[in-house]
Amino acid sequence: SFLCVLLAFASVSCASKKTEEENAPADTAEKVSEAITEDKQSEELSIDSFDYSEPFDEKGCWKGINALEYVTLCDYENIDIPTDEELKAEDTNKYSYIVDYLSTRCNVSSYPDLMFDYQAKALCVSIENIASSSNISYHEMLNNIGYKDSDELIEASREEINEQIKKDLIIQAIAEEQSITMNEDLLAEYFKNSYDIEDYSSYVERYGIGYLMYSALSEIVLKTVAGE
């Protein structure tokens, strides 16, 4: 899931910070720091209160964003996907290969603030979750991994955040070009086929319909590109 990716990304950031500390950018993510103020972080960064669906519409697309206005797509209909044995040898899978293929060949003109703010806050939430599981405060966790505050963490992670935004924009751009539109039937099929779950109401309650539609749309697009 998207959050799992962020948690993995947070771990990479923690490990790499010590060797990159001297090269961290000096400027800050001002718009994010407005939403994540230092005196309210314990409340706002709670993983239980994080609104997964906030930036998504009921079809799983980023609100107000026409991805094709940001993305120049490559030829994705004739990707030569390696065999399962070749993918296994490279310690990857078919869908990860497709995502990497698209990311290195499609061009993105800019990165919408809506997407950056959401990804940045999700990163901070993942750090807060790690801190909570370690029984230390968010600020202690930041200090332990070499960051003085959320702004520094976010700015040092800007390249990785933008890479995730690029992948999301590409996925949505393909959906727009192929006229792939999510609905309740497709979502139910996604849960049934991917997780053998028929009643996904508890997931809607926790994550919101927009986020679930976004997750399902991403999988459907990748399967379409894979010719499935």
Short mmCIF file of C-alpha atoms in Angstrom, two decimals:
data_model
loop_
_atom_site.label_atom_id
_atom_site.label_comp_id
_atom_site.label_asym_id
_atom_site.label_seq_id
_atom_site.Cartn_x
_atom_site.Cartn_y
_atom_site.Cartn_z
CA SER A 1 0.00 0.00 0.00
CA PHE A 2 0.96 3.65 -0.26
CA LEU A 3 1.61 3.92 3.49
CA CYS A 4 3.87 0.89 3.42
CA VAL A 5 5.91 2.60 0.73
CA LEU A 6 6.18 5.67 2.91
CA LEU A 7 7.25 3.65 5.92
CA ALA A 8 9.97 1.99 3.87
CA PHE A 9 10.95 5.38 2.50
CA ALA A 10 11.14 6.78 6.04
CA SER A 11 13.52 4.01 7.04
CA VAL A 12 15.75 4.78 4.05
CA SER A 13 15.73 8.45 4.97
CA CYS A 14 16.73 7.63 8.54
CA ALA A 15 19.63 5.49 7.39
CA SER A 16 20.92 7.89 4.75
CA LYS A 17 20.67 11.13 6.71
CA LYS A 18 23.87 10.65 8.70
CA THR A 19 25.98 10.44 5.55
CA GLU A 20 24.18 13.30 3.76
CA GLU A 21 23.76 15.77 6.62
CA GLU A 22 26.30 18.25 5.31
CA ASN A 23 24.61 18.40 1.91
CA ALA A 24 21.01 18.88 3.06
CA PRO A 25 19.30 21.85 1.35
CA ALA A 26 19.06 25.01 3.45
CA ASP A 27 15.64 26.26 2.36
CA THR A 28 12.41 24.89 3.87
CA ALA A 29 9.02 23.59 2.75
CA GLU A 30 7.04 26.58 3.96
CA LYS A 31 3.61 25.43 2.90
CA VAL A 32 4.01 22.13 4.69
CA SER A 33 5.33 23.73 7.86
CA GLU A 34 2.19 25.89 8.01
CA ALA A 35 0.09 22.74 8.24
CA ILE A 36 2.50 20.93 10.56
CA THR A 37 3.31 23.39 13.32
CA GLU A 38 5.76 22.37 16.01
CA ASP A 39 3.34 22.98 18.91
CA LYS A 40 0.66 20.68 17.46
CA GLN A 41 2.67 17.83 15.97
CA SER A 42 1.70 15.21 18.53
CA GLU A 43 -1.96 15.69 17.62
CA GLU A 44 -1.69 16.37 13.89
CA LEU A 45 0.82 13.63 13.13
CA SER A 46 -1.15 10.87 14.81
CA ILE A 47 -1.49 8.00 12.37
CA ASP A 48 -5.01 7.42 13.72
CA SER A 49 -6.13 10.91 12.71
CA PHE A 50 -4.35 11.06 9.35
CA ASP A 51 -6.88 11.54 6.54
CA TYR A 52 -5.76 9.15 3.81
CA SER A 53 -8.51 10.24 1.42
CA GLU A 54 -8.16 14.01 1.82
CA PRO A 55 -6.59 14.74 -1.61
CA PHE A 56 -8.58 12.16 -3.61
CA ASP A 57 -12.00 12.42 -5.21
CA GLU A 58 -14.59 9.65 -5.08
CA LYS A 59 -13.04 8.07 -8.21
CA GLY A 60 -9.56 7.82 -6.69
CA CYS A 61 -8.03 10.68 -8.68
CA TRP A 62 -6.13 13.61 -7.22
CA LYS A 63 -8.63 16.44 -6.71
CA GLY A 64 -8.54 19.14 -9.37
CA ILE A 65 -5.54 17.62 -11.16
CA ASN A 66 -5.55 16.69 -14.84
CA ALA A 67 -2.44 14.51 -14.93
CA LEU A 68 -2.08 14.72 -18.70
CA GLU A 69 -1.37 18.43 -18.28
CA TYR A 70 1.72 17.50 -16.27
CA VAL A 71 2.91 14.31 -17.95
CA THR A 72 4.31 13.49 -21.36
CA LEU A 73 3.72 9.76 -21.61
CA CYS A 74 6.10 7.36 -23.29
CA ASP A 75 4.99 4.36 -25.37
CA TYR A 76 3.61 2.12 -22.65
CA GLU A 77 1.60 -0.26 -24.82
CA ASN A 78 4.58 -2.28 -26.06
CA ILE A 79 6.75 -2.77 -22.99
CA ASP A 80 9.00 -5.80 -23.27
CA ILE A 81 8.47 -7.24 -19.80
CA PRO A 82 11.13 -9.75 -18.65
CA THR A 83 10.17 -13.31 -17.78
CA ASP A 84 9.27 -14.25 -14.22
CA GLU A 85 12.67 -15.92 -13.85
CA GLU A 86 14.48 -12.79 -15.04
CA LEU A 87 12.43 -10.59 -12.73
CA LYS A 88 13.14 -12.88 -9.78
CA ALA A 89 16.87 -12.74 -10.55
CA GLU A 90 16.64 -8.95 -10.35
CA ASP A 91 14.68 -9.19 -7.06
CA THR A 92 11.66 -7.39 -8.52
CA ASN A 93 8.23 -8.17 -9.93
CA LYS A 94 6.28 -7.35 -13.06
CA TYR A 95 4.44 -4.35 -11.68
CA SER A 96 7.50 -2.80 -10.02
CA TYR A 97 9.34 -3.23 -13.33
CA ILE A 98 6.54 -1.42 -15.16
CA VAL A 99 6.51 1.44 -12.65
CA ASP A 100 10.29 1.88 -12.94
CA TYR A 101 10.09 1.65 -16.74
CA LEU A 102 7.45 4.37 -16.92
CA SER A 103 9.19 6.58 -14.36
CA THR A 104 12.44 6.62 -16.32
CA ARG A 105 10.81 7.27 -19.71
CA CYS A 106 7.89 9.60 -19.03
CA ASN A 107 8.47 13.31 -18.42
CA VAL A 108 6.76 15.43 -15.77
CA SER A 109 6.74 19.20 -16.17
CA SER A 110 6.04 20.13 -12.53
CA TYR A 111 4.88 18.75 -9.20
CA PRO A 112 1.53 19.99 -7.84
CA ASP A 113 1.58 21.47 -4.33
CA LEU A 114 -1.44 19.38 -3.33
CA MET A 115 0.47 16.17 -3.99
CA PHE A 116 3.69 17.35 -2.37
CA ASP A 117 1.95 18.52 0.80
CA TYR A 118 0.11 15.23 1.18
CA GLN A 119 3.18 13.08 0.58
CA ALA A 120 5.26 15.22 2.94
CA LYS A 121 2.73 15.01 5.74
CA ALA A 122 2.39 11.26 5.19
CA LEU A 123 6.16 10.95 5.56
CA CYS A 124 6.05 12.81 8.87
CA VAL A 125 3.19 10.61 10.02
CA SER A 126 5.24 7.51 9.22
CA ILE A 127 8.12 8.89 11.31
CA GLU A 128 5.69 9.62 14.15
CA ASN A 129 4.42 6.04 13.92
CA ILE A 130 7.97 4.67 14.15
CA ALA A 131 8.65 6.96 17.12
CA SER A 132 5.47 5.85 18.87
CA SER A 133 6.33 2.19 18.42
CA SER A 134 9.76 2.95 19.90
CA ASN A 135 8.20 4.78 22.88
CA ILE A 136 9.93 8.07 22.13
CA SER A 137 8.58 11.44 21.03
CA TYR A 138 8.45 12.61 17.43
CA HIS A 139 11.10 15.26 18.11
CA GLU A 140 13.37 12.75 19.79
CA MET A 141 13.05 10.53 16.75
CA LEU A 142 13.93 13.40 14.43
CA ASN A 143 16.94 14.29 16.55
CA ASN A 144 18.07 10.67 16.66
CA ILE A 145 18.16 10.47 12.87
CA GLY A 146 19.85 13.85 12.51
CA TYR A 147 17.03 16.27 11.70
CA LYS A 148 16.17 19.30 13.79
CA ASP A 149 12.53 19.58 12.68
CA SER A 150 9.92 18.52 10.13
CA ASP A 151 10.97 21.18 7.65
CA GLU A 152 14.51 19.83 7.43
CA LEU A 153 13.26 16.26 7.07
CA ILE A 154 10.88 17.21 4.28
CA GLU A 155 13.35 19.37 2.40
CA ALA A 156 16.07 16.73 2.55
CA SER A 157 13.51 14.22 1.25
CA ARG A 158 12.21 16.43 -1.56
CA GLU A 159 13.77 14.38 -4.38
CA GLU A 160 12.27 11.11 -3.12
CA ILE A 161 8.87 12.72 -2.53
CA ASN A 162 8.86 14.15 -6.05
CA GLU A 163 9.75 10.73 -7.44
CA GLN A 164 6.64 9.27 -5.79
CA ILE A 165 4.55 12.15 -7.12
CA LYS A 166 5.89 11.48 -10.62
CA LYS A 167 4.78 7.85 -10.41
CA ASP A 168 1.32 8.86 -9.21
CA LEU A 169 0.96 11.41 -12.00
CA ILE A 170 1.98 8.83 -14.61
CA ILE A 171 -0.53 6.29 -13.30
CA GLN A 172 -3.35 8.84 -13.35
CA ALA A 173 -2.31 10.13 -16.79
CA ILE A 174 -2.59 6.63 -18.23
CA ALA A 175 -5.97 6.22 -16.56
CA GLU A 176 -7.11 9.49 -18.17
CA GLU A 177 -5.78 8.52 -21.59
CA GLN A 178 -7.35 5.06 -21.41
CA SER A 179 -10.61 6.40 -19.91
CA ILE A 180 -10.27 4.11 -16.90
CA THR A 181 -12.78 5.30 -14.30
CA MET A 182 -13.29 3.72 -10.90
CA ASN A 183 -16.68 2.70 -9.53
CA GLU A 184 -18.03 0.57 -6.68
CA ASP A 185 -18.12 -2.58 -8.81
CA LEU A 186 -14.45 -2.26 -9.76
CA LEU A 187 -13.51 -1.57 -6.14
CA ALA A 188 -15.39 -4.66 -4.97
CA GLU A 189 -13.66 -6.70 -7.68
CA TYR A 190 -10.29 -5.30 -6.59
CA PHE A 191 -10.81 -6.41 -2.98
CA LYS A 192 -12.14 -9.81 -4.02
CA ASN A 193 -9.41 -10.62 -6.53
CA SER A 194 -6.45 -9.09 -4.70
CA TYR A 195 -7.31 -9.85 -1.07
CA ASP A 196 -10.24 -12.32 -1.16
CA ILE A 197 -12.31 -9.78 0.80
CA GLU A 198 -16.00 -9.24 0.09
CA ASP A 199 -16.92 -6.90 2.94
CA TYR A 200 -14.43 -4.04 2.86
CA SER A 201 -16.55 -1.61 4.89
CA SER A 202 -13.99 -1.52 7.72
CA TYR A 203 -11.35 -0.38 5.23
CA VAL A 204 -13.64 2.38 3.99
CA GLU A 205 -14.13 3.50 7.58
CA ARG A 206 -10.41 3.63 8.25
CA TYR A 207 -8.99 4.87 4.95
CA GLY A 208 -11.91 6.54 3.20
CA ILE A 209 -13.36 5.70 -0.19
CA GLY A 210 -11.05 8.06 -2.11
CA TYR A 211 -7.86 6.39 -0.94
CA LEU A 212 -9.20 2.90 -1.64
CA MET A 213 -10.30 3.95 -5.12
CA TYR A 214 -6.83 5.44 -5.68
CA SER A 215 -5.15 2.18 -4.63
CA ALA A 216 -7.44 0.10 -6.84
CA LEU A 217 -7.02 2.46 -9.79
CA SER A 218 -3.24 2.15 -9.54
CA GLU A 219 -3.44 -1.65 -9.71
CA ILE A 220 -5.92 -1.63 -12.59
CA VAL A 221 -3.72 0.74 -14.60
CA LEU A 222 -0.64 -1.41 -14.06
CA LYS A 223 -2.53 -4.54 -15.07
CA THR A 224 -3.78 -2.75 -18.18
CA VAL A 225 -0.23 -1.79 -19.12
CA ALA A 226 0.84 -5.40 -18.47
CA GLY A 227 -1.82 -6.55 -20.91
CA GLU A 228 -3.89 -8.40 -18.32
#
